[in-house]
XYZ file of C-alpha atoms in Angstrom:
643
model
C 171.683 105.498 268.625
C 167.962 105.092 270.964
C 166.630 102.983 267.514
C 169.715 100.281 267.610
C 168.087 99.271 270.725
C 165.113 97.979 268.755
C 166.991 96.847 265.303
C 169.149 94.722 267.097
C 166.341 92.298 267.982
C 163.965 92.629 265.687
C 166.419 92.173 262.928
C 167.234 89.230 264.573
C 163.361 88.088 264.422
C 163.468 88.637 261.225
C 166.109 87.158 259.842
C 165.318 83.967 261.797
C 162.046 84.399 260.857
C 162.909 84.444 257.147
C 165.663 82.584 256.670
C 164.848 78.634 256.152
C 166.523 76.245 257.328
C 169.481 77.566 257.596
C 170.146 78.773 259.773
C 168.690 76.166 261.772
C 172.300 75.114 263.223
C 173.790 78.760 264.491
C 169.963 80.728 265.077
C 170.172 80.063 268.435
C 173.845 82.309 268.302
C 172.384 84.671 266.083
C 169.548 84.863 268.410
C 172.328 85.815 271.790
C 173.808 88.281 270.054
C 171.607 90.198 268.873
C 170.024 90.609 271.937
C 173.554 91.446 273.603
C 173.626 93.567 271.226
C 170.453 95.492 272.202
C 171.685 95.042 276.610
C 175.430 96.268 274.946
C 173.655 99.234 273.541
C 171.662 99.565 276.387
C 175.344 100.455 278.109
C 176.333 102.876 276.735
C 173.457 104.934 276.533
C 173.178 104.526 280.187
C 176.617 105.381 280.270
C 176.245 109.199 277.909
C 172.909 109.423 280.442
C 175.123 109.361 283.744
C 177.629 111.700 282.194
C 174.790 114.674 281.870
C 172.585 116.388 285.110
C 169.749 114.871 287.004
C 167.957 117.318 285.179
C 168.937 116.714 281.146
C 168.447 113.063 281.250
C 165.773 112.630 278.785
C 166.824 112.313 275.491
C 164.091 111.924 271.651
C 165.118 111.230 268.451
C 162.646 111.081 266.150
C 163.052 108.745 262.804
C 160.412 110.020 260.700
C 156.192 110.889 260.706
C 154.399 107.554 260.207
C 150.699 109.270 259.668
C 151.154 112.749 258.932
C 147.610 114.024 257.968
C 145.471 116.869 258.268
C 144.207 117.422 262.346
C 146.505 114.090 263.181
C 149.875 113.631 263.527
C 151.705 110.928 264.779
C 155.523 110.256 264.093
C 157.389 107.565 264.834
C 159.952 108.166 267.552
C 161.669 107.493 270.518
C 162.189 108.474 274.125
C 164.312 108.049 276.541
C 164.642 108.891 280.134
C 165.844 107.671 283.922
C 162.451 105.224 283.232
C 162.665 104.041 280.031
C 166.805 103.880 280.513
C 165.710 101.759 283.440
C 163.633 99.126 281.712
C 165.891 98.698 278.907
C 168.664 97.355 281.002
C 166.229 94.729 283.135
C 164.520 94.249 279.378
C 167.822 94.132 277.413
C 169.756 92.965 280.447
C 167.842 89.545 281.803
C 166.200 88.849 278.129
C 169.619 87.935 277.166
C 170.499 85.855 279.699
C 167.203 83.975 279.098
C 168.777 83.646 275.489
C 171.408 82.070 276.685
C 169.832 80.068 279.068
C 167.943 78.727 276.425
C 170.453 77.507 274.393
C 171.314 74.591 276.524
C 167.236 74.200 276.808
C 165.876 73.855 273.833
C 169.321 72.080 272.754
C 166.353 69.304 271.331
C 163.973 71.134 269.954
C 163.743 70.937 265.729
C 162.443 74.108 266.234
C 164.659 75.737 267.762
C 165.568 78.472 264.970
C 162.134 79.334 265.101
C 161.926 79.960 269.003
C 164.851 82.135 269.075
C 162.870 84.458 266.644
C 160.304 84.677 268.776
C 162.067 85.425 271.445
C 164.421 87.886 269.314
C 160.553 89.381 268.137
C 159.451 89.757 272.455
C 162.360 91.944 273.001
C 161.869 94.163 270.068
C 157.963 94.629 270.801
C 158.754 95.241 274.796
C 162.075 98.183 274.234
C 159.161 99.673 271.228
C 156.984 99.813 274.041
C 159.280 101.345 276.659
C 161.516 103.824 273.977
C 158.260 105.048 272.793
C 157.440 109.147 273.442
C 153.819 108.951 272.481
C 150.848 106.721 273.373
C 150.016 105.310 269.746
C 153.580 104.538 268.775
C 153.441 102.709 272.643
C 150.480 100.567 270.790
C 152.818 98.833 268.191
C 154.712 97.984 270.819
C 152.126 96.557 273.510
C 150.339 94.701 270.697
C 153.480 93.715 269.790
C 153.953 92.233 273.441
C 150.684 90.873 272.918
C 151.611 88.884 269.851
C 155.428 87.303 270.934
C 153.610 86.318 274.408
C 150.502 83.855 271.519
C 153.642 83.038 269.566
C 155.701 81.088 272.256
C 153.579 80.711 274.793
C 151.508 78.503 272.849
C 155.366 77.451 270.902
C 154.806 74.499 271.904
C 151.361 73.562 269.507
C 150.866 69.969 269.199
C 149.825 69.921 272.754
C 146.427 70.846 272.795
C 147.133 72.449 276.683
C 149.837 74.631 275.217
C 147.520 75.989 272.080
C 144.371 76.210 274.405
C 146.566 78.612 276.708
C 148.058 81.058 274.042
C 143.964 81.679 272.578
C 142.974 82.488 276.351
C 146.199 84.513 276.760
C 145.504 86.774 273.249
C 141.836 86.572 273.730
C 142.177 88.222 277.560
C 144.544 90.654 276.757
C 142.176 91.830 273.795
C 139.725 93.112 276.340
C 142.755 94.994 278.189
C 143.978 96.611 275.077
C 140.187 97.120 274.158
C 140.962 99.948 277.734
C 144.121 101.147 275.845
C 142.971 101.679 272.537
C 139.883 104.115 274.480
C 142.726 106.507 276.125
C 144.315 107.193 273.328
C 141.690 108.002 271.711
C 139.741 109.725 274.594
C 144.121 111.466 274.853
C 143.146 112.635 271.225
C 139.681 114.195 272.128
C 141.294 115.733 275.043
C 144.710 117.011 274.244
C 145.107 116.832 270.863
C 147.917 114.693 270.251
C 149.424 111.890 272.256
C 153.018 112.607 272.362
C 153.915 111.868 275.992
C 154.922 115.981 276.753
C 151.552 117.143 276.085
C 149.246 115.031 277.624
C 151.181 114.838 280.492
C 152.316 118.380 281.026
C 148.062 119.252 280.043
C 146.914 116.684 282.428
C 146.940 119.150 285.337
C 144.778 121.718 283.245
C 142.326 118.834 282.211
C 138.539 118.492 284.357
C 138.836 115.387 286.841
C 136.357 113.951 284.985
C 138.299 113.242 281.760
C 141.268 112.643 283.812
C 139.350 109.381 285.734
C 138.009 108.036 282.428
C 141.279 108.097 280.405
C 142.831 105.851 283.986
C 140.606 103.763 284.343
C 140.983 102.979 280.090
C 145.142 102.758 281.635
C 143.712 100.157 284.273
C 142.165 98.279 282.500
C 145.194 97.450 279.833
C 147.394 97.386 282.894
C 145.183 94.330 283.858
C 145.359 92.405 281.068
C 148.932 92.258 280.042
C 150.424 93.241 283.612
C 147.926 89.899 284.743
C 145.456 92.281 287.166
C 141.753 90.804 288.714
C 140.104 90.585 286.777
C 141.508 89.402 284.010
C 144.295 87.553 285.837
C 142.961 84.434 285.152
C 145.651 83.540 281.833
C 148.760 83.657 283.491
C 148.517 80.676 284.808
C 147.646 78.761 281.710
C 150.848 80.653 280.552
C 153.010 78.411 281.920
C 152.735 75.814 278.923
C 154.796 77.703 277.057
C 158.671 76.353 277.798
C 160.040 77.543 281.180
C 162.555 80.178 279.533
C 158.933 82.159 278.016
C 157.448 81.836 281.697
C 160.933 83.517 282.784
C 160.340 86.389 280.025
C 157.346 86.961 280.701
C 157.409 87.554 284.011
C 160.817 89.199 285.058
C 161.421 91.268 281.697
C 158.558 92.666 279.677
C 154.815 91.866 279.338
C 153.716 91.625 283.442
C 155.752 94.437 283.457
C 154.166 96.391 281.058
C 151.242 97.450 282.718
C 153.170 98.566 286.061
C 155.345 100.953 283.658
C 152.013 102.393 281.711
C 151.123 103.264 285.062
C 154.185 105.199 285.900
C 155.001 106.531 282.657
C 150.878 108.586 283.362
C 151.577 109.619 286.793
C 150.518 113.158 286.170
C 147.278 111.054 284.728
C 146.875 109.413 287.689
C 147.674 112.432 290.260
C 144.865 114.419 288.320
C 142.049 111.544 289.133
C 141.944 110.610 292.507
C 139.383 108.189 292.311
C 141.593 106.284 289.284
C 144.027 106.544 292.025
C 142.173 104.608 294.077
C 140.692 101.743 291.684
C 144.904 100.979 291.036
C 145.231 100.491 294.978
C 142.135 98.834 295.004
C 143.386 96.294 292.171
C 146.634 95.894 293.584
C 145.124 94.882 296.682
C 143.383 92.655 295.894
C 145.667 90.885 293.245
C 148.710 90.184 295.937
C 146.463 88.877 298.054
C 144.944 86.666 295.521
C 147.825 85.489 294.123
C 149.153 84.889 296.944
C 146.289 82.467 298.069
C 146.553 80.384 294.989
C 149.831 80.118 294.997
C 149.656 78.698 298.650
C 147.765 75.285 296.603
C 149.812 74.970 293.595
C 151.736 71.977 293.322
C 153.513 72.121 289.653
C 155.822 73.970 290.309
C 155.621 76.815 286.953
C 152.452 77.179 288.915
C 153.134 78.183 291.887
C 155.408 80.956 290.351
C 153.087 82.014 288.951
C 150.484 82.342 291.462
C 153.575 84.150 293.021
C 153.882 87.093 289.569
C 150.669 87.857 289.991
C 150.521 88.925 293.665
C 154.277 90.804 292.714
C 153.295 92.512 290.368
C 150.046 93.387 293.099
C 152.189 95.526 295.003
C 153.703 97.443 291.534
C 150.726 97.732 291.447
C 149.714 98.684 294.776
C 152.720 101.296 294.885
C 151.873 102.782 291.674
C 148.319 103.517 293.011
C 149.579 105.476 295.968
C 150.810 108.150 293.509
C 153.921 110.167 294.130
C 154.671 107.743 297.198
C 154.942 104.895 295.898
C 156.109 105.316 291.439
C 159.766 105.345 292.136
C 158.867 102.184 295.267
C 157.076 100.701 292.650
C 159.712 100.243 290.041
C 162.604 99.395 292.110
C 160.313 96.368 292.948
C 159.718 95.320 289.466
C 163.014 95.342 289.045
C 164.662 93.377 291.843
C 161.837 91.475 291.276
C 163.464 90.555 287.915
C 166.778 89.375 289.625
C 164.435 86.711 291.739
C 161.890 86.150 290.022
C 163.942 85.201 286.680
C 166.280 83.133 289.232
C 163.423 81.793 289.500
C 161.655 80.477 286.980
C 165.527 79.174 285.383
C 165.443 77.332 288.322
C 162.069 75.483 288.626
C 163.158 74.821 284.412
C 166.583 73.210 285.738
C 164.671 70.862 288.812
C 162.587 70.097 285.324
C 165.491 69.019 282.982
C 166.170 66.190 285.544
C 163.367 65.173 286.614
C 161.434 64.015 283.215
C 160.238 67.251 282.740
C 158.627 66.478 285.820
C 156.270 69.940 287.612
C 154.945 68.566 290.047
C 156.952 69.432 293.306
C 155.067 66.250 295.227
C 157.159 64.456 292.906
C 159.830 65.578 293.600
C 162.539 65.969 297.185
C 165.816 65.578 297.995
C 166.867 67.061 294.771
C 170.096 69.760 296.901
C 172.197 66.853 296.723
C 171.647 65.954 293.260
C 171.125 69.618 291.964
C 173.397 72.049 293.873
C 174.391 75.188 291.825
C 169.901 75.070 291.180
C 169.631 74.391 294.840
C 171.555 77.771 295.622
C 171.104 80.075 293.258
C 167.415 79.248 293.398
C 167.765 79.573 297.165
C 168.306 82.992 296.829
C 165.594 84.317 295.014
C 163.820 82.070 298.012
C 165.382 84.487 300.063
C 165.428 87.827 297.890
C 161.617 86.908 297.475
C 160.405 86.828 300.703
C 162.273 89.175 301.966
C 165.643 88.370 303.809
C 166.698 90.845 305.597
C 169.827 92.470 303.021
C 168.172 90.311 299.875
C 166.898 92.452 297.439
C 163.205 92.134 297.923
C 163.883 93.229 301.731
C 164.550 96.466 300.053
C 161.936 96.599 297.454
C 158.999 94.790 299.175
C 159.679 96.787 303.416
C 159.709 99.634 301.354
C 156.271 99.382 299.341
C 154.866 98.562 302.867
C 156.293 101.716 304.209
C 154.479 103.710 301.409
C 151.197 102.538 302.249
C 151.576 103.096 305.933
C 152.302 106.842 304.883
C 149.289 107.102 302.211
C 148.002 108.534 305.732
C 144.087 107.794 307.206
C 142.240 104.930 306.995
C 143.550 103.990 303.520
C 146.522 103.894 304.585
C 146.083 101.277 307.551
C 143.950 98.964 305.342
C 146.566 99.220 302.124
C 149.983 98.470 304.879
C 147.992 95.509 306.956
C 147.271 94.026 303.286
C 150.832 94.042 301.742
C 151.754 93.367 305.397
C 148.991 89.876 304.751
C 151.078 89.080 302.086
C 154.328 89.257 303.105
C 152.946 86.804 305.316
C 151.256 84.635 303.014
C 154.549 84.520 300.380
C 156.977 83.657 302.929
C 154.532 80.746 303.264
C 153.831 79.341 299.993
C 157.365 80.315 298.751
C 158.885 78.183 301.524
C 156.386 75.614 300.596
C 157.577 74.943 297.312
C 161.145 75.032 298.599
C 161.236 72.386 300.962
C 158.987 70.334 298.150
C 161.799 70.208 296.022
C 165.118 70.518 297.498
C 164.133 68.922 301.062
C 162.508 65.748 302.571
C 162.998 62.356 301.075
C 162.834 60.861 297.253
C 159.650 61.261 296.198
C 160.270 60.922 292.543
C 157.616 58.782 290.672
C 158.079 56.798 286.427
C 157.992 58.289 283.859
C 154.372 57.713 282.341
C 153.237 54.769 279.469
C 151.620 57.281 276.699
C 149.266 54.451 276.802
C 148.215 54.100 280.022
C 147.909 57.467 280.218
C 146.827 59.163 277.269
C 148.243 62.916 277.138
C 150.308 62.747 278.990
C 153.488 62.829 277.571
C 157.194 61.263 278.774
C 160.370 63.561 278.698
C 162.697 62.511 275.704
C 165.251 60.185 276.800
C 163.034 59.032 279.283
C 162.085 55.769 279.265
C 158.622 54.469 280.538
C 158.170 53.551 283.697
C 161.818 54.951 284.509
C 162.759 56.840 287.219
C 164.779 59.777 287.025
C 167.945 60.702 287.211
C 168.207 64.485 288.507
C 171.672 65.758 288.064
C 172.671 69.229 287.427
C 171.869 71.324 284.682
C 174.775 71.914 281.644
C 176.657 75.769 282.143
C 174.849 77.397 279.974
C 171.783 76.572 282.024
C 173.153 77.617 285.536
C 175.563 80.897 284.435
C 173.096 82.633 283.619
C 171.360 81.558 287.179
C 175.045 82.245 288.966
C 174.537 85.490 287.266
C 170.991 85.951 288.443
C 171.242 85.041 292.162
C 173.855 87.545 292.705
C 170.575 90.541 291.511
C 168.882 89.020 293.596
C 170.824 89.125 296.706
C 172.615 92.886 296.109
C 170.474 94.691 293.732
C 168.179 96.000 296.304
C 170.876 97.593 298.441
C 172.150 98.689 295.604
C 169.495 100.507 294.586
C 168.782 101.413 298.272
C 171.643 102.873 300.465
C 171.676 105.998 299.511
C 168.632 106.133 298.015
C 170.014 105.606 294.915
C 167.458 104.629 292.824
C 165.180 107.385 294.539
C 167.585 110.056 293.459
C 168.109 108.502 289.770
C 164.253 108.299 289.421
C 163.295 110.990 291.032
C 163.392 113.630 288.584
C 161.169 112.146 286.041
C 158.505 110.381 288.957
C 158.634 112.606 290.806
C 158.203 111.847 295.010
C 157.119 112.481 298.302
C 157.394 111.298 301.790
C 153.261 110.764 302.476
C 153.020 110.623 306.599
C 153.482 107.626 308.200
C 151.493 106.806 311.140
C 154.311 104.562 312.301
C 158.204 104.462 312.029
C 160.276 102.599 309.518
C 161.385 100.446 312.357
C 158.416 99.602 313.314
C 157.302 98.824 310.016
C 160.436 96.710 309.741
C 160.400 94.230 312.169
C 157.110 93.911 311.393
C 158.507 92.646 308.375
C 159.635 90.406 309.943
C 157.151 89.060 312.588
C 155.171 87.836 310.205
C 157.989 86.324 307.264
C 159.128 84.323 310.433
C 155.928 82.810 311.055
C 155.153 82.498 307.169
C 158.172 80.022 307.205
C 157.844 78.712 310.587
C 153.824 77.523 309.583
C 155.755 75.653 305.937
C 157.683 74.036 308.091
C 155.240 72.825 310.349
C 153.326 71.586 307.486
C 155.395 69.879 305.274
C 160.110 70.044 306.556
C 158.428 67.582 310.125
C 155.999 65.809 308.319
C 155.782 63.549 305.053
C 154.195 64.931 302.218
C 151.877 62.499 300.174
C 152.983 62.161 296.953
C 148.769 62.662 296.507
C 148.151 66.146 297.513
C 144.833 65.582 299.896
C 141.472 66.694 299.368
C 142.379 69.835 301.850
C 139.572 72.403 303.107
C 137.887 74.609 300.830
C 139.933 77.131 300.872
C 143.078 75.028 299.698
C 140.593 73.343 296.232
C 139.553 77.231 296.027
C 142.778 78.242 295.365
C 143.782 75.176 293.595
C 140.908 76.445 291.315
C 142.719 79.990 291.234
C 139.653 80.805 293.479
C 137.014 79.790 290.767
C 138.352 82.857 288.443
C 137.608 80.686 285.352
C 134.015 79.321 286.837
C 133.325 82.416 287.327
C 134.483 84.053 283.151
C 132.609 80.382 281.774
C 129.589 81.698 284.244
C 129.639 85.059 283.524
C 131.408 85.381 279.935
C 131.110 82.451 278.301
C 127.490 81.215 278.947
C 126.766 85.203 279.695
C 127.760 85.585 276.176
C 126.079 82.421 274.466
C 122.881 83.806 276.038
C 123.242 86.905 274.490
C 123.995 85.878 271.464
C 120.740 83.445 271.962
C 118.642 86.197 272.924
C 120.244 88.120 269.872
C 119.224 85.713 267.217
C 115.807 84.821 268.776
C 115.170 88.926 268.226
C 117.139 88.780 264.810
C 114.625 86.338 263.351
C 111.514 86.676 265.431
C 111.602 90.662 265.160
C 113.442 91.657 262.607
C 114.106 88.948 259.972
C 109.908 88.963 260.752
C 109.613 92.872 260.233
C 111.565 92.454 256.180
C 109.999 89.149 256.027
C 106.547 90.035 256.814
C 106.734 93.163 254.353
C 107.780 91.242 251.691
C 104.906 88.125 252.324
C 102.652 91.762 252.096
C 103.797 93.086 248.851
C 104.089 89.713 247.258
C 100.397 89.063 248.531
C 99.597 92.545 247.303
C 101.515 92.132 243.177
C 99.979 88.187 242.464
C 96.260 89.654 243.535
C 97.763 92.559 241.288
C 98.704 90.937 239.356
C 95.392 89.082 238.237
C 94.193 91.901 236.815
C 96.535 92.011 233.609
C 95.847 88.316 232.401
C 96.211 89.451 228.143
C 92.239 87.975 227.461
C 90.435 91.248 225.567
C 87.011 90.394 227.183
C 88.260 90.882 230.851
C 89.129 94.316 229.748
C 86.083 94.848 227.448
C 84.316 94.095 230.859
C 86.703 95.676 232.566
C 85.998 98.814 230.835
C 82.164 98.347 230.839
C 82.536 98.316 233.841
C 84.287 101.356 234.976
C 81.939 103.136 232.300
C 78.791 101.990 234.770
C 80.343 103.444 237.571
C 81.152 107.300 235.947
C 77.415 106.985 234.267
C 76.094 105.680 237.764
C 78.274 108.678 240.179
C 77.345 111.760 236.976
C 73.527 111.051 237.451
C 73.234 110.615 241.048
C 75.788 114.153 241.476
C 72.559 115.676 239.216
C 69.547 115.005 241.387
C 71.712 116.130 244.410
């Protein structure tokens, strides 16, 4: 029955993408139904799992032998335990809500059937990734997620920016995917298998050097999929896709894959302290990087993209703490799935009512016109900043405590970074709320394509017409309401009585560490920095008029608007560096390699041309040659006798 989790959305993708236009009118319903079927199967399996003891909740299903050759065995098999079940429910549950939301959001798109086919493909690939029982099959799902993201980010391929963003995401992820492929090769040469069981159980008996190499390659893979430094540049551009795609990528599928990979491979990292340290450093750097970028973005989706980068950084940081943080990394991943999906769907609802405008400086006062969107988005906002009692308060607070519990100087540094990230999160998310829902109306007329080439008004907006914000249809608001409930209550349900800890501990293990300060001290500190971040944002954007055109800003602000020059760095170091390397190789090829080959050919040709003159076909020439040769032989003979 485990295989049905993948089979349902995979069937939907096959039917919708191959069934032709006859399914245009009902394709979206079929895609949504099969996504919901996968969630229903997950609920049944979860109920069955609860009927077993904590140590007996790992189920296996082997379908067939995929690559049966001597010395190399790869199976298509599935493993369902507490960790993979958590992801199954998140992916299929949130994914189904995003399907429902897309029914209204994509209502007027003539390629809606294809869009739902891609959504089903995305779910199938991600589900395969998290229930595979070996790294090679996980790699198939990993690549499937990359393909689906490429298709969905570039879905509106008539826009050059969308096509470029899709290619960028695909290429950057290929770098990370190379890390995963190398890690799998190293696993096979080290353990002789790809299966989770033998690899992870034998990790403690393997040399630290080999585990470090495998761990660093797994980290590189996670950086690509989860948009962590230095492979984070694709995430902001991925907002060019339809908003449901952004919600799916950021909340339930692609960016969570890296966190899953590290936590699933915990035994490898536990035996490789250097690789584990690298994970924490990447997470700490990225959570600040994404937060700073989110502070300066006026595009509502790109501000949320910076937020995702930062929140995934928290999860990677927690995963790098080892058994101290594995559970909390996954807990924050789940709560983040609720409030980040709600925030993105709320952003899509705002765009729906504002002629597809994404610039928050051209919003304002929308709480009066879109009350459901305002309330649901607001609850997501309170959850992500860690307001007491909401989901983010429980999960993020635990990560900050775990960072301090690492102990020593490292613990103080990581805990301080996590606290600073919480303050910046409160600032930029309050900024988003104030610019969007509060203040005065700053609405702008729909653009005129003739006057602004490359800028298209919404399909139902006439050039020069002001937006008429209104609440979205129920197919869009109902998923937002459900996600808002998760944003409010999920953290409390998980945290009270350590329910989530007890659920995951048999798979991930758990240690309490050595916290230098009490949990209450951490909580109070978190609340202080939260209030500070909100207060600064209110002073800057709540008490003063907001200009429609953003001021030039400080050097840091300008850098953040350019994503802290990540694309500039990539262009100078990688693109131009690659161009110079290519030119150098071409020069060496032309001058040295071709020179040697062509010089040898010219020498042989010249010598053969000269030798060819000895065979000219004239009898008199041959007679002279014979006479000359005879004379030489006679002279040599006489000389030898004389000596």
